[in-house]
PDB file of C-alpha atoms in Angstrom:
ATOM      1  CA  MET A   1     -61.864 -65.430 -42.472  1.00 42.00           C
ATOM      2  CA  PRO A   2     -62.245 -62.128 -44.365  1.00 44.00           C
ATOM      3  CA  LYS A   3     -58.978 -60.202 -44.738  1.00 46.00           C
ATOM      4  CA  ASN A   4     -60.380 -57.145 -42.910  1.00 47.00           C
ATOM      5  CA  ASP A   5     -61.153 -59.337 -39.868  1.00 46.00           C
ATOM      6  CA  ARG A   6     -57.608 -60.668 -39.892  1.00 45.00           C
ATOM      7  CA  LEU A   7     -56.253 -57.134 -40.193  1.00 46.00           C
ATOM      8  CA  SER A   8     -58.291 -56.034 -37.168  1.00 50.00           C
ATOM      9  CA  GLY A   9     -56.988 -58.980 -35.174  1.00 50.00           C
ATOM     10  CA  CYS A  10     -53.453 -58.167 -36.217  1.00 64.00           C
ATOM     11  CA  LEU A  11     -53.818 -54.563 -35.075  1.00 75.00           C
ATOM     12  CA  ASP A  12     -55.087 -55.752 -31.690  1.00 74.00           C
ATOM     13  CA  GLU A  13     -51.964 -57.870 -31.266  1.00 78.00           C
ATOM     14  CA  ILE A  14     -49.530 -55.024 -31.922  1.00 84.00           C
ATOM     15  CA  ASN A  15     -48.313 -53.948 -28.489  1.00 79.00           C
ATOM     16  CA  LEU A  16     -47.462 -50.260 -28.088  1.00 84.00           C
ATOM     17  CA  GLU A  17     -46.340 -50.415 -24.447  1.00 80.00           C
ATOM     18  CA  PHE A  18     -43.008 -48.954 -25.560  1.00 81.00           C
ATOM     19  CA  VAL A  19     -44.736 -45.634 -26.327  1.00 79.00           C
ATOM     20  CA  GLU A  20     -44.007 -42.931 -23.787  1.00 76.00           C
ATOM     21  CA  ARG A  21     -44.419 -39.545 -25.430  1.00 75.00           C
ATOM     22  CA  GLU A  22     -45.739 -39.911 -28.964  1.00 76.00           C
ATOM     23  CA  ALA A  23     -48.242 -37.496 -30.476  1.00 82.00           C
ATOM     24  CA  THR A  24     -49.286 -39.912 -33.229  1.00 89.00           C
ATOM     25  CA  PRO A  25     -52.632 -41.612 -32.467  1.00 89.00           C
ATOM     26  CA  LYS A  26     -52.023 -45.255 -31.549  1.00 88.00           C
ATOM     27  CA  LEU A  27     -54.389 -46.560 -34.213  1.00 89.00           C
ATOM     28  CA  LEU A  28     -52.378 -44.754 -36.890  1.00 91.00           C
ATOM     29  CA  MET A  29     -49.157 -46.132 -35.420  1.00 90.00           C
ATOM     30  CA  LYS A  30     -50.546 -49.669 -35.570  1.00 89.00           C
ATOM     31  CA  LEU A  31     -51.790 -49.169 -39.121  1.00 88.00           C
ATOM     32  CA  SER A  32     -48.415 -47.767 -40.160  1.00 89.00           C
ATOM     33  CA  ILE A  33     -46.566 -50.738 -38.660  1.00 86.00           C
ATOM     34  CA  GLN A  34     -48.905 -53.205 -40.337  1.00 84.00           C
ATOM     35  CA  LEU A  35     -48.868 -51.490 -43.740  1.00 83.00           C
ATOM     36  CA  HIS A  36     -45.088 -51.171 -43.716  1.00 82.00           C
ATOM     37  CA  LEU A  37     -44.669 -54.866 -42.941  1.00 80.00           C
ATOM     38  CA  ALA A  38     -47.348 -55.891 -45.425  1.00 75.00           C
ATOM     39  CA  GLU A  39     -46.427 -53.868 -48.492  1.00 71.00           C
ATOM     40  CA  LEU A  40     -45.363 -50.228 -48.044  1.00 76.00           C
ATOM     41  CA  SER A  41     -41.858 -48.809 -47.975  1.00 79.00           C
ATOM     42  CA  SER A  42     -41.083 -46.480 -45.087  1.00 81.00           C
ATOM     43  CA  LEU A  43     -41.313 -43.532 -47.512  1.00 85.00           C
ATOM     44  CA  ASN A  44     -44.818 -44.475 -48.610  1.00 88.00           C
ATOM     45  CA  THR A  45     -45.762 -45.137 -45.000  1.00 90.00           C
ATOM     46  CA  VAL A  46     -44.880 -41.575 -43.959  1.00 91.00           C
ATOM     47  CA  LEU A  47     -46.836 -40.341 -46.990  1.00 92.00           C
ATOM     48  CA  PHE A  48     -49.797 -42.355 -45.693  1.00 91.00           C
ATOM     49  CA  LEU A  49     -49.453 -40.594 -42.326  1.00 93.00           C
ATOM     50  CA  GLU A  50     -49.387 -37.202 -44.034  1.00 94.00           C
ATOM     51  CA  VAL A  51     -52.909 -37.868 -45.335  1.00 93.00           C
ATOM     52  CA  PHE A  52     -54.032 -37.695 -41.696  1.00 93.00           C
ATOM     53  CA  GLY A  53     -51.976 -34.579 -40.965  1.00 92.00           C
ATOM     54  CA  VAL A  54     -49.198 -36.471 -39.182  1.00 92.00           C
ATOM     55  CA  ASP A  55     -45.644 -35.466 -40.142  1.00 93.00           C
ATOM     56  CA  ARG A  56     -43.063 -38.172 -39.398  1.00 92.00           C
ATOM     57  CA  VAL A  57     -39.720 -39.258 -40.879  1.00 90.00           C
ATOM     58  CA  ARG A  58     -38.871 -42.713 -42.192  1.00 87.00           C
ATOM     59  CA  SER A  59     -36.626 -43.553 -39.255  1.00 86.00           C
ATOM     60  CA  THR A  60     -39.610 -43.071 -36.947  1.00 89.00           C
ATOM     61  CA  VAL A  61     -41.550 -45.797 -38.757  1.00 87.00           C
ATOM     62  CA  HIS A  62     -38.512 -48.069 -38.579  1.00 83.00           C
ATOM     63  CA  ASN A  63     -38.249 -47.460 -34.819  1.00 85.00           C
ATOM     64  CA  TRP A  64     -41.939 -48.245 -34.310  1.00 88.00           C
ATOM     65  CA  VAL A  65     -41.542 -51.606 -36.027  1.00 85.00           C
ATOM     66  CA  HIS A  66     -38.333 -52.347 -34.131  1.00 82.00           C
ATOM     67  CA  LYS A  67     -39.703 -51.430 -30.690  1.00 84.00           C
ATOM     68  CA  ALA A  68     -42.998 -53.282 -31.191  1.00 84.00           C
ATOM     69  CA  ASP A  69     -40.901 -56.501 -31.183  1.00 82.00           C
ATOM     70  CA  LEU A  70     -43.462 -58.508 -33.154  1.00 83.00           C
ATOM     71  CA  GLN A  71     -43.102 -62.284 -33.190  1.00 81.00           C
ATOM     72  CA  PRO A  72     -44.975 -65.081 -34.952  1.00 82.00           C
ATOM     73  CA  GLU A  73     -47.160 -67.128 -32.632  1.00 83.00           C
ATOM     74  CA  THR A  74     -45.324 -70.095 -31.086  1.00 85.00           C
ATOM     75  CA  GLY A  75     -46.426 -73.297 -29.368  1.00 85.00           C
ATOM     76  CA  ARG A  76     -48.579 -74.622 -32.209  1.00 83.00           C
ATOM     77  CA  SER A  77     -48.299 -78.069 -33.746  1.00 89.00           C
ATOM     78  CA  SER A  78     -47.958 -78.895 -37.445  1.00 89.00           C
ATOM     79  CA  ASN A  79     -48.317 -82.114 -39.404  1.00 92.00           C
ATOM     80  CA  HIS A  80     -45.919 -80.964 -42.127  1.00 91.00           C
ATOM     81  CA  VAL A  81     -43.120 -78.389 -42.124  1.00 93.00           C
ATOM     82  CA  ALA A  82     -41.422 -77.251 -45.326  1.00 91.00           C
ATOM     83  CA  VAL A  83     -37.853 -76.035 -44.795  1.00 91.00           C
ATOM     84  CA  ASP A  84     -35.549 -74.358 -47.282  1.00 88.00           C
ATOM     85  CA  GLU A  85     -32.628 -71.961 -47.554  1.00 88.00           C
ATOM     86  CA  THR A  86     -31.737 -69.126 -49.917  1.00 85.00           C
ATOM     87  CA  VAL A  87     -29.253 -66.284 -50.314  1.00 83.00           C
ATOM     88  CA  ILE A  88     -30.184 -62.759 -49.175  1.00 80.00           C
ATOM     89  CA  GLN A  89     -28.147 -59.609 -49.772  1.00 77.00           C
ATOM     90  CA  LEU A  90     -27.439 -57.774 -46.515  1.00 76.00           C
ATOM     91  CA  ASP A  91     -25.615 -54.468 -46.958  1.00 72.00           C
ATOM     92  CA  GLY A  92     -23.858 -55.771 -50.077  1.00 75.00           C
ATOM     93  CA  GLU A  93     -22.862 -59.116 -48.557  1.00 79.00           C
ATOM     94  CA  GLN A  94     -24.423 -62.539 -48.958  1.00 83.00           C
ATOM     95  CA  HIS A  95     -26.214 -64.131 -46.023  1.00 85.00           C
ATOM     96  CA  TRP A  96     -28.074 -67.438 -45.864  1.00 88.00           C
ATOM     97  CA  LEU A  97     -31.739 -67.251 -44.940  1.00 87.00           C
ATOM     98  CA  TYR A  98     -33.317 -70.367 -43.455  1.00 90.00           C
ATOM     99  CA  ALA A  99     -37.120 -70.525 -43.297  1.00 90.00           C
ATOM    100  CA  ALA A 100     -39.769 -72.990 -42.144  1.00 92.00           C
ATOM    101  CA  VAL A 101     -43.377 -72.863 -43.379  1.00 91.00           C
ATOM    102  CA  ASP A 102     -46.470 -74.877 -42.480  1.00 91.00           C
ATOM    103  CA  PRO A 103     -47.682 -75.847 -46.001  1.00 87.00           C
ATOM    104  CA  ASP A 104     -51.200 -76.602 -44.730  1.00 86.00           C
ATOM    105  CA  SER A 105     -51.767 -73.024 -43.521  1.00 87.00           C
ATOM    106  CA  ASN A 106     -48.892 -71.212 -45.350  1.00 85.00           C
ATOM    107  CA  ASP A 107     -47.861 -69.734 -41.982  1.00 89.00           C
ATOM    108  CA  LEU A 108     -44.224 -68.691 -41.723  1.00 89.00           C
ATOM    109  CA  LEU A 109     -43.030 -70.432 -38.560  1.00 92.00           C
ATOM    110  CA  HIS A 110     -39.384 -69.526 -38.166  1.00 92.00           C
ATOM    111  CA  THR A 111     -36.552 -67.696 -39.915  1.00 90.00           C
ATOM    112  CA  LYS A 112     -32.848 -67.401 -39.268  1.00 89.00           C
ATOM    113  CA  LEU A 113     -30.193 -65.366 -41.056  1.00 87.00           C
ATOM    114  CA  GLU A 114     -26.583 -66.529 -41.049  1.00 87.00           C
ATOM    115  CA  PRO A 115     -23.441 -65.164 -42.748  1.00 84.00           C
ATOM    116  CA  THR A 116     -22.229 -68.551 -43.987  1.00 81.00           C
ATOM    117  CA  ARG A 117     -23.632 -71.944 -44.942  1.00 79.00           C
ATOM    118  CA  TYR A 118     -22.368 -74.319 -42.252  1.00 81.00           C
ATOM    119  CA  ASN A 119     -23.947 -77.506 -40.925  1.00 87.00           C
ATOM    120  CA  ALA A 120     -23.873 -76.008 -37.435  1.00 90.00           C
ATOM    121  CA  PHE A 121     -26.207 -73.177 -38.482  1.00 91.00           C
ATOM    122  CA  ALA A 122     -28.710 -75.611 -39.992  1.00 92.00           C
ATOM    123  CA  ASP A 123     -28.560 -77.632 -36.767  1.00 94.00           C
ATOM    124  CA  LEU A 124     -29.219 -74.513 -34.701  1.00 94.00           C
ATOM    125  CA  PHE A 125     -32.136 -73.516 -36.935  1.00 94.00           C
ATOM    126  CA  PHE A 126     -33.847 -76.875 -36.403  1.00 96.00           C
ATOM    127  CA  ALA A 127     -33.107 -76.782 -32.657  1.00 96.00           C
ATOM    128  CA  GLU A 128     -34.804 -73.377 -32.355  1.00 95.00           C
ATOM    129  CA  LEU A 129     -37.731 -74.527 -34.500  1.00 95.00           C
ATOM    130  CA  CYS A 130     -38.309 -77.605 -32.331  1.00 94.00           C
ATOM    131  CA  GLU A 131     -38.100 -75.507 -29.176  1.00 94.00           C
ATOM    132  CA  LYS A 132     -40.735 -73.038 -30.404  1.00 93.00           C
ATOM    133  CA  TYR A 133     -43.230 -75.495 -31.943  1.00 94.00           C
ATOM    134  CA  ASP A 134     -44.656 -78.962 -31.380  1.00 93.00           C
ATOM    135  CA  VAL A 135     -43.139 -80.528 -34.482  1.00 93.00           C
ATOM    136  CA  ASP A 136     -41.525 -83.699 -33.151  1.00 91.00           C
ATOM    137  CA  ASP A 137     -44.100 -85.817 -35.007  1.00 93.00           C
ATOM    138  CA  ALA A 138     -44.243 -83.635 -38.117  1.00 94.00           C
ATOM    139  CA  VAL A 139     -42.942 -84.693 -41.518  1.00 94.00           C
ATOM    140  CA  PHE A 140     -40.293 -82.223 -42.693  1.00 94.00           C
ATOM    141  CA  LEU A 141     -40.236 -81.458 -46.402  1.00 91.00           C
ATOM    142  CA  VAL A 142     -36.754 -80.595 -47.642  1.00 90.00           C
ATOM    143  CA  ASP A 143     -35.003 -80.371 -50.991  1.00 84.00           C
ATOM    144  CA  GLY A 144     -31.644 -81.861 -51.828  1.00 80.00           C
ATOM    145  CA  ALA A 145     -29.625 -79.621 -49.472  1.00 85.00           C
ATOM    146  CA  ALA A 146     -27.347 -81.961 -47.549  1.00 90.00           C
ATOM    147  CA  SER A 147     -27.164 -79.659 -44.513  1.00 91.00           C
ATOM    148  CA  LEU A 148     -30.961 -79.702 -44.059  1.00 93.00           C
ATOM    149  CA  GLN A 149     -31.216 -83.476 -44.387  1.00 93.00           C
ATOM    150  CA  ARG A 150     -28.287 -83.920 -42.009  1.00 94.00           C
ATOM    151  CA  ALA A 151     -29.916 -81.625 -39.438  1.00 94.00           C
ATOM    152  CA  CYS A 152     -33.157 -83.624 -39.628  1.00 95.00           C
ATOM    153  CA  ARG A 153     -31.255 -86.824 -38.920  1.00 95.00           C
ATOM    154  CA  LYS A 154     -29.372 -85.224 -36.042  1.00 94.00           C
ATOM    155  CA  HIS A 155     -32.618 -84.113 -34.374  1.00 95.00           C
ATOM    156  CA  ASP A 156     -34.289 -87.467 -35.148  1.00 95.00           C
ATOM    157  CA  LEU A 157     -36.952 -85.823 -37.312  1.00 95.00           C
ATOM    158  CA  ASP A 158     -38.956 -87.600 -39.990  1.00 95.00           C
ATOM    159  CA  PHE A 159     -38.286 -86.003 -43.378  1.00 93.00           C
ATOM    160  CA  ARG A 160     -38.767 -86.602 -47.068  1.00 89.00           C
ATOM    161  CA  TYR A 161     -37.337 -85.090 -50.201  1.00 85.00           C
ATOM    162  CA  GLU A 162     -39.769 -82.785 -51.981  1.00 79.00           C
ATOM    163  CA  ARG A 163     -38.631 -80.318 -54.599  1.00 71.00           C
ATOM    164  CA  HIS A 164     -42.020 -78.881 -55.550  1.00 63.00           C
ATOM    165  CA  GLY A 165     -45.573 -79.348 -54.257  1.00 59.00           C
ATOM    166  CA  ASN A 166     -45.776 -78.359 -50.595  1.00 58.00           C
ATOM    167  CA  GLN A 167     -42.231 -77.013 -50.811  1.00 58.00           C
ATOM    168  CA  ASN A 168     -43.643 -74.133 -52.869  1.00 67.00           C
ATOM    169  CA  GLY A 169     -44.876 -72.491 -49.657  1.00 67.00           C
ATOM    170  CA  VAL A 170     -41.314 -71.620 -48.698  1.00 74.00           C
ATOM    171  CA  GLU A 171     -40.519 -70.438 -52.212  1.00 77.00           C
ATOM    172  CA  ARG A 172     -43.503 -68.085 -52.059  1.00 76.00           C
ATOM    173  CA  VAL A 173     -42.179 -66.554 -48.828  1.00 77.00           C
ATOM    174  CA  PHE A 174     -38.685 -66.221 -50.295  1.00 76.00           C
ATOM    175  CA  ARG A 175     -40.053 -64.472 -53.386  1.00 77.00           C
ATOM    176  CA  GLU A 176     -41.931 -61.963 -51.240  1.00 74.00           C
ATOM    177  CA  ILE A 177     -38.921 -61.232 -49.002  1.00 73.00           C
ATOM    178  CA  LYS A 178     -36.590 -60.823 -51.981  1.00 70.00           C
ATOM    179  CA  CYS A 179     -39.089 -58.555 -53.714  1.00 68.00           C
ATOM    180  CA  ARG A 180     -39.165 -56.305 -50.666  1.00 63.00           C
ATOM    181  CA  THR A 181     -35.395 -56.258 -50.177  1.00 59.00           C
ATOM    182  CA  LEU A 182     -34.889 -55.357 -53.829  1.00 56.00           C
ATOM    183  CA  CYS A 183     -37.575 -52.669 -53.981  1.00 47.00           C
ATOM    184  CA  PHE A 184     -37.294 -51.235 -50.459  1.00 43.00           C
ATOM    185  CA  THR A 185     -33.610 -50.550 -50.066  1.00 42.00           C
ATOM    186  CA  ASN A 186     -34.260 -49.169 -46.585  1.00 39.00           C
ATOM    187  CA  CYS A 187     -34.936 -52.680 -45.310  1.00 45.00           C
ATOM    188  CA  PHE A 188     -31.549 -54.405 -45.524  1.00 55.00           C
ATOM    189  CA  SER A 189     -29.265 -51.614 -46.742  1.00 55.00           C
ATOM    190  CA  ASN A 190     -26.744 -50.540 -44.099  1.00 53.00           C
ATOM    191  CA  ALA A 191     -28.444 -52.923 -41.684  1.00 61.00           C
ATOM    192  CA  GLU A 192     -26.755 -55.243 -39.212  1.00 71.00           C
ATOM    193  CA  ALA A 193     -27.701 -58.910 -39.195  1.00 74.00           C
ATOM    194  CA  GLU A 194     -29.514 -58.532 -35.874  1.00 77.00           C
ATOM    195  CA  THR A 195     -31.696 -55.745 -37.316  1.00 77.00           C
ATOM    196  CA  ALA A 196     -32.500 -57.844 -40.381  1.00 79.00           C
ATOM    197  CA  ASP A 197     -33.407 -60.804 -38.154  1.00 81.00           C
ATOM    198  CA  GLU A 198     -35.780 -58.594 -36.179  1.00 82.00           C
ATOM    199  CA  TRP A 199     -37.412 -57.378 -39.403  1.00 81.00           C
ATOM    200  CA  LEU A 200     -37.854 -60.954 -40.599  1.00 84.00           C
ATOM    201  CA  ARG A 201     -39.618 -61.930 -37.363  1.00 86.00           C
ATOM    202  CA  SER A 202     -41.899 -58.912 -37.692  1.00 84.00           C
ATOM    203  CA  PHE A 203     -42.519 -59.815 -41.334  1.00 83.00           C
ATOM    204  CA  ALA A 204     -43.478 -63.347 -40.254  1.00 85.00           C
ATOM    205  CA  PHE A 205     -45.983 -61.914 -37.788  1.00 86.00           C
ATOM    206  CA  ALA A 206     -47.648 -59.788 -40.493  1.00 82.00           C
ATOM    207  CA  TRP A 207     -47.467 -62.569 -43.123  1.00 82.00           C
ATOM    208  CA  ASN A 208     -49.302 -65.026 -40.858  1.00 82.00           C
ATOM    209  CA  GLN A 209     -52.056 -62.488 -40.179  1.00 77.00           C
ATOM    210  CA  LEU A 210     -52.741 -61.491 -43.771  1.00 67.00           C
ATOM    211  CA  ILE A 211     -52.162 -64.556 -45.979  1.00 59.00           C
TER     212      ILE A 211
END
């Protein structure tokens, strides 16, 4: 599907029911939300709005993304699911980011941000993933992380060790997220974990529409 068709579909799925009194045209609001999630910092997003004669501050763009409450589509089934974990800086402190990707479509299925690396958090991540998607018969692709393999066994999920290959889908997502958190300090600087989790879900929504 051409990228412009996917972009149009994405815009249609952005719900602006939260808008009460907002002078900005809804199409520009949707474009701003999408562009911010796809590639633009909040500063560049407000500069984009200025081209159309709309004067807004960066916090306004942040609030639009937050209130739109975007979520990746759930309920789908996958034959393979690649799962990995990495460290993310959140307001100067390390947090563990868990992510699951369908390597056949490169869709980002689920993310979870936790302050520490405990087996219980890995278990919870897999429990949420299984609740949202039809993956009971999927083969899970994991690296050597003991917590991920343990969680697969606990949930009776078929898994195999894979360091590269299909596992690269998760690494690609991690690289993109880390690039944004390094370049766009407004994303995770002075942000609470709940706010970062919301941004990650919104990012997953945009990622799945535009990849």
